[in-house]
Amino acid sequence: MPIPVSYSVRNLWARKYTTALTAGGMALVVFVFTAVMMLDAGLKHTLVSTGHPDNILVTRRSSGTEIQSGVARAQAAIIESQPEIAIGPGGARMASKEVVVLITQPKRGTGVPTNVTVRGVGTHGLAIRPQVRVISGRMFRPDSAEITVGRSIAERFDGTGIGEQLRFGGRHWTVVGVFDAGGSAFDSEVWGDGEQMIQAFRRTAFSSVAARLADPSQFDALKRRLESDPRLTLDVKRERTFYEEQSQVMSNFISYLGLTLSVIFSIGAMIGAMITMYAAVATRTSEIGALRALGFRRRSILVAFLAEALFLGLTGWVVGLVFASTMQLVQISTMNWQSFSELAFRFTLTLEIVGKSLVFALVMGLSGGFLPAVRAARLKIVDALRAA
Amino acid sequence: MQFLKLVLRNALRHRLRTALTLLGLVVAILSFGLLQTVVDAWYAGAAGAAPTRLVTRNAVSLVFPLPLSYRDQIRAVDGVRAVSHATWFAGIYQDPKNFFPQFAIEPRTYFAMYPEYLITPQEFTAFLRDRKGAVIGRKLANTYHLGIGDTLPLRGTIYPGAWEFTVRAVYDGIDAKTDTSQMFFHWEYFNETMKTRSRSRADQVGVYLVDVTDIDRVAEVSRAIDAMFKNSLAETLTETERAFQIGFVKQTEALVIAIRIVSYVVIVIILAVMANTMAMTARERLSEYATLKVLGFSPVYIAALIVGESVAIAVIGAGIGIAATFPVSDWFAAKVGTLFPVFKVSGETVALQILCAIGVGIIAAAVPGRRAATVKIVEGLRAIG
């Protein structure tokens, strides 16, 4: 015969101040734990959604990022002419030879000079990236000194309003529109015409080539052929894989930091729960004796106190999660250490994170309440009744 | 004395609870100290910068190099004592995880400008004699177990291909603030290799380092340099080394701010635990406090008893936590290797730890202390813990 659950809940309710403090401590831990996971998820989501599953991205071997890569014109032509590349409208191959450089722009408000990615795209650069949509103004005209800026750039940087001009590569470039790339890394980029940029920056080589595959399953064959071609020293990756790799360093850092913090903080919260539960056991010794005398088993007592600790954890989880979910409104922008450029991403809450934080909170409650519950269950009836 | 004895005796009445609270405090103070140290490490590059050194870089951004011809033009600017240059190499040693800064430099001018890097004359001569030689920092040598004469292979990312260097010298820092996780090698060798591999990318350097004769002329000299290259193919941007380093930190500001906030969150968590402990303690002893009042002790004295107990626990916990910060941070520094070149617990961090502990002690006891001081004697005597 178990003790009713309401017994555990009411006991928590009876000591509101203590319960609030303990659950509050737990809520903070849950908040930190969840927020860190949300940050990591947001970063990954942003970078993964940047790559299109049917696209490939070709960079120079072992360059790691587009900024450090170089693909000569002759090499780009070879890539473009591969049979696996899709044929677009007008019979041209759907490939975009791109120039990717960093420029320094002051951030709006703070004036902090920040590295911004500028991407010169080829003729099919827009066609192979369907997630990019113009939200105000228009797209840049090919072969002109016009640029279109990503949404995060328009929000965060000086001189990026429509009609304003940016100066880089020894020329002025007029902003003619703002595009939205569906929360991907392109939102933190400035786009213009590839051929114009290669001239302006006096380069002889493109940075990378992005292309659409006619049949995504042909990727491995194409990769083998290109990477074994003696004329090329290039890496061929699925666009999605490439961008996923761009998140590794930051993601590792965030995860390690988050894990370390959560472990340390949860120790604090568990101690709080333990103190509370030990006190609960100590003040209710005679009560426990009475329950045992009525015929409740040791196991029932153990379960009742464990339930109390679980409810503490549950309360902490609910409060912590409510606060963490408000973080979804926050957009964070920082330098991605791998590409050295500005990247804006949001705290993203997923069902998986909700589940993980629930488990985390319950484990915290359980581990805090376990020892006190055992002590309660092991009390001898006679001693317990004698305690005043 | 009597008061202190009473406070400590009281703290030891509930051994288990006090021990748990102490443990929580130790963990909180320790993690607060570590987080603050991480933030400090972030700014370490800027802290170690000399005020009279300027960095001249390409105005568009760091990814664009500057022509070699600028060196002599900059040297001719009035107020410039010396010019050197450094090129960021970004090679990979064995695995991309093993990050450490590598620079192609002009040895004589560079090390003359950076007296904080200490190299023995014999080793320096050996480095000058070997075109493929490299100088590495003590921390780097210890992390990857590299010694004089060892081969150090790098895989180029910006400058493709395989590169091989031989360690000829190991430098030490003049103090704990100096970054000893870097590697330097001959720009001459680097440039000749580039000439054979990629002609168009030779005769260029990453940034120029300019030493100014006196600190009052820093702004003037930096303006003069930038004016000289206005409207050229490679316009420059010259700023102090500190501003240059802080520029990097600024860009990752969001993370630094997050870490700072989190370090205070841990203090708030422990505050909740501590307040809980003190609330229970005061609740259990309400009848005792009433008894003390009957005997004529003032409410202030009773409140002081509770605050005293709380602060005593906090200070003891902080003491242990601070003592533990040093070995733990050393262990952490060894673990992250060259990611944080300088990882040292500062005096400021320790001061903050002490302040936080005392603050927690006082705030945690505020509510229970007030309650005990203002309790009516009759009620207090009636109360059951």
GROMACS .gro file of N, CA and C in nm, chain A residues 15 17-19 21-22 24-26 28-29 31-32 36 39 60-64 67-69 101-104 107 110 112-115 167-170 201-204 250 253-254 257 260-261 264-265 267-269 271-280 282-283 332-335 337 340-342 375 388, chain B residues 14 16-17 20-21 23-24 27-28 31 34-35 38 42 57-64 88 90 92 99 155-161 200-201 231 233 235 239 247-248 250-255 258-259 262-263 265-266 268-273 275-277 279-280 283-284 332 339-340 364 367-368 385:
model
  441
   15ARG      N    1   0.624   2.396   0.337
   15ARG     CA    2   0.744   2.478   0.361
   15ARG      C    3   0.774   2.559   0.235
   17TYR      N    4   0.883   2.864   0.165
   17TYR     CA    5   1.007   2.942   0.152
   17TYR      C    6   1.124   2.850   0.114
   18THR      N    7   1.138   2.742   0.187
   18THR     CA    8   1.245   2.646   0.161
   18THR      C    9   1.230   2.582   0.024
   19THR      N   10   1.107   2.540  -0.006
   19THR     CA   11   1.082   2.478  -0.136
   19THR      C   12   1.116   2.575  -0.249
   21LEU      N   13   1.326   2.827  -0.248
   21LEU     CA   14   1.471   2.847  -0.260
   21LEU      C   15   1.538   2.728  -0.328
   22THR      N   16   1.499   2.609  -0.286
   22THR     CA   17   1.563   2.490  -0.343
   22THR      C   18   1.527   2.475  -0.490
   24GLY      N   19   1.425   2.705  -0.681
   24GLY     CA   20   1.482   2.819  -0.754
   24GLY      C   21   1.626   2.791  -0.794
   25GLY      N   22   1.703   2.735  -0.701
   25GLY     CA   23   1.840   2.697  -0.732
   25GLY      C   24   1.844   2.598  -0.847
   26MET      N   25   1.754   2.500  -0.840
   26MET     CA   26   1.748   2.399  -0.946
   26MET      C   27   1.706   2.462  -1.079
   28LEU      N   28   1.765   2.758  -1.185
   28LEU     CA   29   1.880   2.826  -1.245
   28LEU      C   30   1.971   2.728  -1.316
   29VAL      N   31   1.994   2.613  -1.252
   29VAL     CA   32   2.080   2.512  -1.314
   29VAL      C   33   2.018   2.461  -1.443
   31PHE      N   34   1.813   2.618  -1.625
   31PHE     CA   35   1.819   2.727  -1.722
   31PHE      C   36   1.953   2.729  -1.794
   32VAL      N   37   2.061   2.723  -1.716
   32VAL     CA   38   2.195   2.726  -1.777
   32VAL      C   39   2.215   2.606  -1.868
   36VAL      N   40   2.256   2.656  -2.279
   36VAL     CA   41   2.378   2.616  -2.349
   36VAL      C   42   2.346   2.519  -2.462
   39LEU      N   43   2.192   2.704  -2.745
   39LEU     CA   44   2.292   2.781  -2.820
   39LEU      C   45   2.362   2.690  -2.921
   60ARG      N   46   3.999   2.421  -5.212
   60ARG     CA   47   4.133   2.369  -5.225
   60ARG      C   48   4.161   2.268  -5.114
   61ARG      N   49   4.238   2.164  -5.147
   61ARG     CA   50   4.262   2.058  -5.049
   61ARG      C   51   4.316   2.112  -4.919
   62SER      N   52   4.261   2.064  -4.809
   62SER     CA   53   4.301   2.096  -4.671
   62SER      C   54   4.298   2.246  -4.639
   63SER      N   55   4.215   2.321  -4.714
   63SER     CA   56   4.207   2.463  -4.678
   63SER      C   57   4.112   2.483  -4.560
   64GLY      N   58   4.013   2.395  -4.546
   64GLY     CA   59   3.927   2.404  -4.429
   64GLY      C   60   3.816   2.506  -4.439
   67ILE      N   61   3.753   3.101  -4.708
   67ILE     CA   62   3.841   3.217  -4.705
   67ILE      C   63   3.983   3.177  -4.744
   68GLN      N   64   4.027   3.060  -4.695
   68GLN     CA   65   4.166   3.018  -4.718
   68GLN      C   66   4.182   2.940  -4.846
   69SER      N   67   4.071   2.917  -4.916
   69SER     CA   68   4.077   2.829  -5.032
   69SER      C   69   4.104   2.909  -5.160
  101VAL      N   70   3.559   3.663  -4.949
  101VAL     CA   71   3.661   3.739  -4.877
  101VAL      C   72   3.601   3.795  -4.749
  102LEU      N   73   3.689   3.842  -4.662
  102LEU     CA   74   3.641   3.908  -4.541
  102LEU      C   75   3.666   4.056  -4.552
  103ILE      N   76   3.570   4.137  -4.511
  103ILE     CA   77   3.596   4.280  -4.500
  103ILE      C   78   3.562   4.322  -4.357
  104THR      N   79   3.616   4.435  -4.317
  104THR     CA   80   3.591   4.481  -4.180
  104THR      C   81   3.489   4.592  -4.182
  107LYS      N   82   3.022   4.757  -3.637
  107LYS     CA   83   2.889   4.713  -3.593
  107LYS      C   84   2.806   4.835  -3.556
  110THR      N   85   2.773   4.984  -3.146
  110THR     CA   86   2.898   4.978  -3.072
  110THR      C   87   3.017   5.028  -3.155
  112VAL      N   88   3.215   4.845  -3.315
  112VAL     CA   89   3.324   4.747  -3.311
  112VAL      C   90   3.353   4.697  -3.453
  113PRO      N   91   3.478   4.712  -3.501
  113PRO     CA   92   3.508   4.662  -3.635
  113PRO      C   93   3.501   4.509  -3.635
  114THR      N   94   3.422   4.456  -3.726
  114THR     CA   95   3.394   4.313  -3.726
  114THR      C   96   3.415   4.256  -3.865
  115ASN      N   97   3.464   4.132  -3.870
  115ASN     CA   98   3.485   4.067  -3.999
  115ASN      C   99   3.354   4.020  -4.059
  167ARG      N  100   3.261   5.047  -4.905
  167ARG     CA  101   3.383   5.058  -4.984
  167ARG      C  102   3.475   4.942  -4.949
  168PHE      N  103   3.505   4.860  -5.049
  168PHE     CA  104   3.609   4.758  -5.033
  168PHE      C  105   3.661   4.722  -5.170
  169GLY      N  106   3.782   4.665  -5.173
  169GLY     CA  107   3.843   4.630  -5.300
  169GLY      C  108   3.865   4.752  -5.388
  170GLY      N  109   3.887   4.868  -5.323
  170GLY     CA  110   3.918   4.989  -5.399
  170GLY      C  111   3.801   5.047  -5.477
  201PHE      N  112   3.929   4.259  -5.620
  201PHE     CA  113   4.028   4.212  -5.524
  201PHE      C  114   4.157   4.165  -5.593
  202ARG      N  115   4.163   4.185  -5.723
  202ARG     CA  116   4.282   4.152  -5.802
  202ARG      C  117   4.326   4.009  -5.778
  203ARG      N  118   4.233   3.920  -5.791
  203ARG     CA  119   4.266   3.780  -5.771
  203ARG      C  120   4.271   3.711  -5.906
  204THR      N  121   4.341   3.599  -5.908
  204THR     CA  122   4.343   3.522  -6.032
  204THR      C  123   4.264   3.393  -6.013
  250MET      N  124   3.343   2.575  -3.266
  250MET     CA  125   3.255   2.649  -3.175
  250MET      C  126   3.165   2.555  -3.098
  253PHE      N  127   3.345   2.380  -2.825
  253PHE     CA  128   3.372   2.471  -2.715
  253PHE      C  129   3.246   2.490  -2.631
  254ILE      N  130   3.134   2.518  -2.700
  254ILE     CA  131   3.009   2.542  -2.628
  254ILE      C  132   2.967   2.417  -2.551
  257LEU      N  133   3.204   2.355  -2.248
  257LEU     CA  134   3.179   2.457  -2.147
  257LEU      C  135   3.046   2.426  -2.079
  260THR      N  136   3.068   2.115  -1.851
  260THR     CA  137   3.142   2.146  -1.729
  260THR      C  138   3.056   2.226  -1.633
  261LEU      N  139   2.994   2.333  -1.687
  261LEU     CA  140   2.912   2.419  -1.602
  261LEU      C  141   2.796   2.341  -1.542
  264ILE      N  142   2.912   2.116  -1.258
  264ILE     CA  143   2.947   2.193  -1.137
  264ILE      C  144   2.821   2.249  -1.071
  265PHE      N  145   2.736   2.311  -1.154
  265PHE     CA  146   2.616   2.375  -1.098
  265PHE      C  147   2.523   2.273  -1.036
  267ILE      N  148   2.594   2.005  -0.891
  267ILE     CA  149   2.641   1.965  -0.759
  267ILE      C  150   2.583   2.060  -0.654
  268GLY      N  151   2.590   2.190  -0.684
  268GLY     CA  152   2.535   2.290  -0.593
  268GLY      C  153   2.386   2.267  -0.569
  269ALA      N  154   2.313   2.244  -0.678
  269ALA     CA  155   2.168   2.227  -0.666
  269ALA      C  156   2.133   2.099  -0.591
  271ILE      N  157   2.313   1.956  -0.362
  271ILE     CA  158   2.340   1.980  -0.222
  271ILE      C  159   2.222   2.053  -0.158
  272GLY      N  160   2.168   2.152  -0.233
  272GLY     CA  161   2.051   2.224  -0.185
  272GLY      C  162   1.934   2.130  -0.160
  273ALA      N  163   1.912   2.041  -0.256
  273ALA     CA  164   1.802   1.947  -0.242
  273ALA      C  165   1.825   1.854  -0.123
  274MET      N  166   1.951   1.812  -0.107
  274MET     CA  167   1.985   1.723   0.003
  274MET      C  168   1.957   1.787   0.137
  275ILE      N  169   2.004   1.913   0.152
  275ILE     CA  170   1.983   1.984   0.278
  275ILE      C  171   1.834   1.991   0.309
  276THR      N  172   1.757   2.028   0.207
  276THR     CA  173   1.612   2.041   0.224
  276THR      C  174   1.550   1.908   0.265
  277MET      N  175   1.588   1.802   0.197
  277MET     CA  176   1.526   1.672   0.225
  277MET      C  177   1.569   1.617   0.360
  278TYR      N  178   1.697   1.637   0.395
  278TYR     CA  179   1.740   1.592   0.527
  278TYR      C  180   1.661   1.664   0.635
  279ALA      N  181   1.641   1.794   0.615
  279ALA     CA  182   1.565   1.871   0.713
  279ALA      C  183   1.422   1.821   0.718
  280ALA      N  184   1.366   1.788   0.602
  280ALA     CA  185   1.229   1.738   0.597
  280ALA      C  186   1.218   1.608   0.677
  282ALA      N  187   1.425   1.511   0.918
  282ALA     CA  188   1.451   1.536   1.059
  282ALA      C  189   1.327   1.592   1.128
  283THR      N  190   1.257   1.685   1.064
  283THR     CA  191   1.144   1.748   1.133
  283THR      C  192   1.022   1.656   1.134
  332ILE      N  193   2.216   3.583  -3.103
  332ILE     CA  194   2.352   3.610  -3.059
  332ILE      C  195   2.440   3.617  -3.183
  333SER      N  196   2.534   3.710  -3.183
  333SER     CA  197   2.622   3.715  -3.299
  333SER      C  198   2.765   3.720  -3.249
  334THR      N  199   2.847   3.635  -3.306
  334THR     CA  200   2.984   3.628  -3.260
  334THR      C  201   3.072   3.587  -3.377
  335MET      N  202   3.201   3.588  -3.355
  335MET     CA  203   3.291   3.547  -3.462
  335MET      C  204   3.303   3.395  -3.458
  337TRP      N  205   3.514   3.098  -3.497
  337TRP     CA  206   3.660   3.085  -3.497
  337TRP      C  207   3.714   3.013  -3.618
  340PHE      N  208   3.660   3.279  -3.907
  340PHE     CA  209   3.702   3.413  -3.864
  340PHE      C  210   3.601   3.520  -3.901
  341SER      N  211   3.478   3.481  -3.930
  341SER     CA  212   3.383   3.583  -3.971
  341SER      C  213   3.261   3.583  -3.882
  342GLU      N  214   3.190   3.694  -3.889
  342GLU     CA  215   3.070   3.716  -3.810
  342GLU      C  216   2.962   3.614  -3.845
  375ARG      N  217   1.749   0.735   0.468
  375ARG     CA  218   1.753   0.755   0.613
  375ARG      C  219   1.611   0.747   0.671
  388ALA      N  220   1.056   1.387   1.964
  388ALA     CA  221   0.952   1.490   1.976
  388ALA      C  222   0.976   1.598   1.873
  402HIS      N  223   2.483   2.128   1.357
  402HIS     CA  224   2.421   2.042   1.257
  402HIS      C  225   2.529   2.005   1.157
  404LEU      N  226   2.612   1.766   0.945
  404LEU     CA  227   2.587   1.722   0.808
  404LEU      C  228   2.546   1.841   0.721
  405ARG      N  229   2.452   1.920   0.773
  405ARG     CA  230   2.401   2.032   0.693
  405ARG      C  231   2.513   2.133   0.666
  408LEU      N  232   2.750   1.996   0.406
  408LEU     CA  233   2.694   2.003   0.271
  408LEU      C  234   2.699   2.146   0.217
  409THR      N  235   2.660   2.239   0.303
  409THR     CA  236   2.662   2.380   0.260
  409THR      C  237   2.804   2.422   0.223
  411LEU      N  238   3.045   2.230   0.122
  411LEU     CA  239   3.083   2.166  -0.005
  411LEU      C  240   3.028   2.247  -0.123
  412GLY      N  241   2.901   2.284  -0.111
  412GLY     CA  242   2.839   2.365  -0.217
  412GLY      C  243   2.914   2.494  -0.239
  415VAL      N  244   3.248   2.439  -0.419
  415VAL     CA  245   3.228   2.417  -0.563
  415VAL      C  246   3.194   2.548  -0.633
  416ALA      N  247   3.106   2.627  -0.573
  416ALA     CA  248   3.062   2.752  -0.637
  416ALA      C  249   3.178   2.851  -0.648
  419SER      N  250   3.428   2.731  -0.909
  419SER     CA  251   3.387   2.747  -1.049
  419SER      C  252   3.380   2.895  -1.087
  422LEU      N  253   3.731   2.991  -1.167
  422LEU     CA  254   3.774   2.936  -1.296
  422LEU      C  255   3.715   3.015  -1.412
  423LEU      N  256   3.587   3.046  -1.402
  423LEU     CA  257   3.521   3.119  -1.512
  423LEU      C  258   3.583   3.257  -1.528
  426VAL      N  259   3.899   3.219  -1.709
  426VAL     CA  260   3.878   3.197  -1.852
  426VAL      C  261   3.860   3.332  -1.922
  430TRP      N  262   4.104   3.523  -2.204
  430TRP     CA  263   4.056   3.576  -2.330
  430TRP      C  264   4.124   3.709  -2.363
  445ARG      N  265   4.789   4.688  -4.072
  445ARG     CA  266   4.733   4.578  -4.149
  445ARG      C  267   4.657   4.633  -4.269
  446ASN      N  268   4.618   4.543  -4.357
  446ASN     CA  269   4.540   4.583  -4.472
  446ASN      C  270   4.404   4.636  -4.426
  447ALA      N  271   4.364   4.753  -4.479
  447ALA     CA  272   4.242   4.817  -4.430
  447ALA      C  273   4.117   4.735  -4.457
  448VAL      N  274   4.119   4.658  -4.564
  448VAL     CA  275   3.998   4.580  -4.597
  448VAL      C  276   3.975   4.474  -4.490
  449SER      N  277   4.077   4.391  -4.467
  449SER     CA  278   4.072   4.300  -4.354
  449SER      C  279   4.203   4.224  -4.348
  450LEU      N  280   4.219   4.152  -4.239
  450LEU     CA  281   4.344   4.081  -4.215
  450LEU      C  282   4.376   3.975  -4.320
  451VAL      N  283   4.273   3.927  -4.392
  451VAL     CA  284   4.302   3.820  -4.488
  451VAL      C  285   4.383   3.869  -4.606
  452PHE      N  286   4.387   4.001  -4.627
  452PHE     CA  287   4.463   4.054  -4.740
  452PHE      C  288   4.603   4.094  -4.695
  476TRP      N  289   5.082   3.556  -4.070
  476TRP     CA  290   5.005   3.448  -4.007
  476TRP      C  291   5.006   3.328  -4.101
  478ALA      N  292   4.891   2.981  -4.018
  478ALA     CA  293   4.773   2.894  -4.003
  478ALA      C  294   4.796   2.753  -4.057
  480ILE      N  295   4.855   2.334  -4.004
  480ILE     CA  296   4.798   2.234  -3.914
  480ILE      C  297   4.908   2.139  -3.870
  487PHE      N  298   4.576   2.352  -3.223
  487PHE     CA  299   4.594   2.488  -3.272
  487PHE      C  300   4.702   2.561  -3.193
  543ARG      N  301   5.104   2.126  -4.211
  543ARG     CA  302   5.030   2.119  -4.335
  543ARG      C  303   4.967   2.256  -4.358
  544GLY      N  304   4.998   2.317  -4.473
  544GLY     CA  305   4.951   2.452  -4.498
  544GLY      C  306   4.802   2.457  -4.529
  545THR      N  307   4.734   2.564  -4.484
  545THR     CA  308   4.594   2.584  -4.523
  545THR      C  309   4.585   2.704  -4.617
  546ILE      N  310   4.641   2.816  -4.575
  546ILE     CA  311   4.642   2.935  -4.660
  546ILE      C  312   4.752   2.918  -4.765
  547TYR      N  313   4.864   2.861  -4.722
  547TYR     CA  314   4.978   2.841  -4.810
  547TYR      C  315   4.993   2.691  -4.827
  548PRO      N  316   4.936   2.637  -4.938
  548PRO     CA  317   4.920   2.491  -4.950
  548PRO      C  318   5.052   2.415  -4.949
  549GLY      N  319   5.038   2.288  -4.919
  549GLY     CA  320   5.153   2.200  -4.928
  549GLY      C  321   5.203   2.157  -4.792
  588SER      N  322   5.255   3.457  -5.768
  588SER     CA  323   5.181   3.581  -5.745
  588SER      C  324   5.166   3.613  -5.595
  589ARG      N  325   5.190   3.512  -5.511
  589ARG     CA  326   5.167   3.535  -5.368
  589ARG      C  327   5.297   3.558  -5.293
  619ASN      N  328   4.449   5.550  -5.101
  619ASN     CA  329   4.423   5.534  -5.245
  619ASN      C  330   4.522   5.444  -5.318
  621LEU      N  331   4.671   5.040  -5.383
  621LEU     CA  332   4.602   4.913  -5.400
  621LEU      C  333   4.578   4.845  -5.266
  623GLU      N  334   4.536   4.973  -4.907
  623GLU     CA  335   4.530   5.077  -4.804
  623GLU      C  336   4.553   5.010  -4.668
  627GLU      N  337   4.687   5.052  -3.594
  627GLU     CA  338   4.636   5.073  -3.459
  627GLU      C  339   4.736   5.016  -3.359
  635GLY      N  340   4.052   4.382  -3.068
  635GLY     CA  341   3.963   4.365  -3.182
  635GLY      C  342   3.915   4.221  -3.196
  636PHE      N  343   4.006   4.127  -3.171
  636PHE     CA  344   3.968   3.986  -3.179
  636PHE      C  345   3.872   3.948  -3.067
  638LYS      N  346   3.678   4.147  -2.902
  638LYS     CA  347   3.550   4.216  -2.922
  638LYS      C  348   3.456   4.134  -3.009
  639GLN      N  349   3.515   4.068  -3.108
  639GLN     CA  350   3.430   3.996  -3.202
  639GLN      C  351   3.368   3.873  -3.138
  640THR      N  352   3.431   3.824  -3.031
  640THR     CA  353   3.371   3.709  -2.965
  640THR      C  354   3.311   3.754  -2.832
  641GLU      N  355   3.281   3.884  -2.825
  641GLU     CA  356   3.231   3.945  -2.702
  641GLU      C  357   3.110   3.870  -2.645
  642ALA      N  358   3.022   3.829  -2.735
  642ALA     CA  359   2.898   3.765  -2.690
  642ALA      C  360   2.927   3.648  -2.598
  643LEU      N  361   3.029   3.569  -2.635
  643LEU     CA  362   3.063   3.452  -2.553
  643LEU      C  363   3.123   3.494  -2.420
  646ALA      N  364   2.852   3.602  -2.198
  646ALA     CA  365   2.777   3.487  -2.150
  646ALA      C  366   2.851   3.419  -2.034
  647ILE      N  367   2.983   3.402  -2.050
  647ILE     CA  368   3.060   3.337  -1.944
  647ILE      C  369   3.059   3.420  -1.816
  650VAL      N  370   2.720   3.377  -1.650
  650VAL     CA  371   2.710   3.245  -1.591
  650VAL      C  372   2.790   3.236  -1.461
  651SER      N  373   2.906   3.304  -1.457
  651SER     CA  374   2.988   3.297  -1.337
  651SER      C  375   2.915   3.361  -1.218
  653VAL      N  376   2.577   3.359  -1.206
  653VAL     CA  377   2.464   3.269  -1.181
  653VAL      C  378   2.501   3.164  -1.077
  654VAL      N  379   2.624   3.114  -1.087
  654VAL     CA  380   2.665   3.010  -0.992
  654VAL      C  381   2.663   3.064  -0.850
  656VAL      N  382   2.456   3.299  -0.747
  656VAL     CA  383   2.315   3.309  -0.709
  656VAL      C  384   2.261   3.173  -0.664
  657ILE      N  385   2.304   3.067  -0.734
  657ILE     CA  386   2.259   2.933  -0.697
  657ILE      C  387   2.304   2.900  -0.554
  658ILE      N  388   2.430   2.927  -0.527
  658ILE     CA  389   2.480   2.893  -0.394
  658ILE      C  390   2.414   2.982  -0.289
  659LEU      N  391   2.377   3.103  -0.331
  659LEU     CA  392   2.307   3.194  -0.239
  659LEU      C  393   2.174   3.132  -0.198
  660ALA      N  394   2.104   3.072  -0.296
  660ALA     CA  395   1.976   3.008  -0.266
  660ALA      C  396   1.996   2.894  -0.167
  661VAL      N  397   2.102   2.813  -0.189
  661VAL     CA  398   2.129   2.700  -0.100
  661VAL      C  399   2.160   2.750   0.041
  663ALA      N  400   2.088   3.044   0.177
  663ALA     CA  401   1.972   3.108   0.240
  663ALA      C  402   1.880   3.002   0.299
  664ASN      N  403   1.866   2.893   0.226
  664ASN     CA  404   1.784   2.782   0.271
  664ASN      C  405   1.838   2.725   0.403
  665THR      N  406   1.970   2.702   0.403
  665THR     CA  407   2.033   2.649   0.524
  665THR      C  408   2.008   2.740   0.644
  667ALA      N  409   1.778   2.966   0.684
  667ALA     CA  410   1.637   2.974   0.719
  667ALA      C  411   1.599   2.857   0.809
  668MET      N  412   1.648   2.738   0.773
  668MET     CA  413   1.618   2.620   0.854
  668MET      C  414   1.678   2.634   0.992
  671ARG      N  415   1.484   2.870   1.197
  671ARG     CA  416   1.351   2.818   1.231
  671ARG      C  417   1.363   2.718   1.347
  672GLU      N  418   1.465   2.633   1.340
  672GLU     CA  419   1.481   2.533   1.444
  672GLU      C  420   1.514   2.593   1.580
  720PHE      N  421   4.351   2.251  -1.562
  720PHE     CA  422   4.269   2.293  -1.677
  720PHE      C  423   4.358   2.349  -1.786
  727LEU      N  424   4.528   2.641  -2.644
  727LEU     CA  425   4.410   2.722  -2.679
  727LEU      C  426   4.411   2.854  -2.603
  728PHE      N  427   4.441   2.846  -2.473
  728PHE     CA  428   4.457   2.968  -2.394
  728PHE      C  429   4.604   2.981  -2.361
  752ALA      N  430   2.234   3.580   0.266
  752ALA     CA  431   2.163   3.457   0.302
  752ALA      C  432   2.103   3.467   0.442
  755VAL      N  433   1.711   3.754   0.579
  755VAL     CA  434   1.571   3.726   0.613
  755VAL      C  435   1.559   3.651   0.747
  756PRO      N  436   1.632   3.538   0.763
  756PRO     CA  437   1.620   3.467   0.891
  756PRO      C  438   1.666   3.553   1.009
  773GLY      N  439   1.050   2.355   1.624
  773GLY     CA  440   1.136   2.356   1.504
  773GLY      C  441   1.078   2.294   1.381
   0.00000   0.00000   0.00000
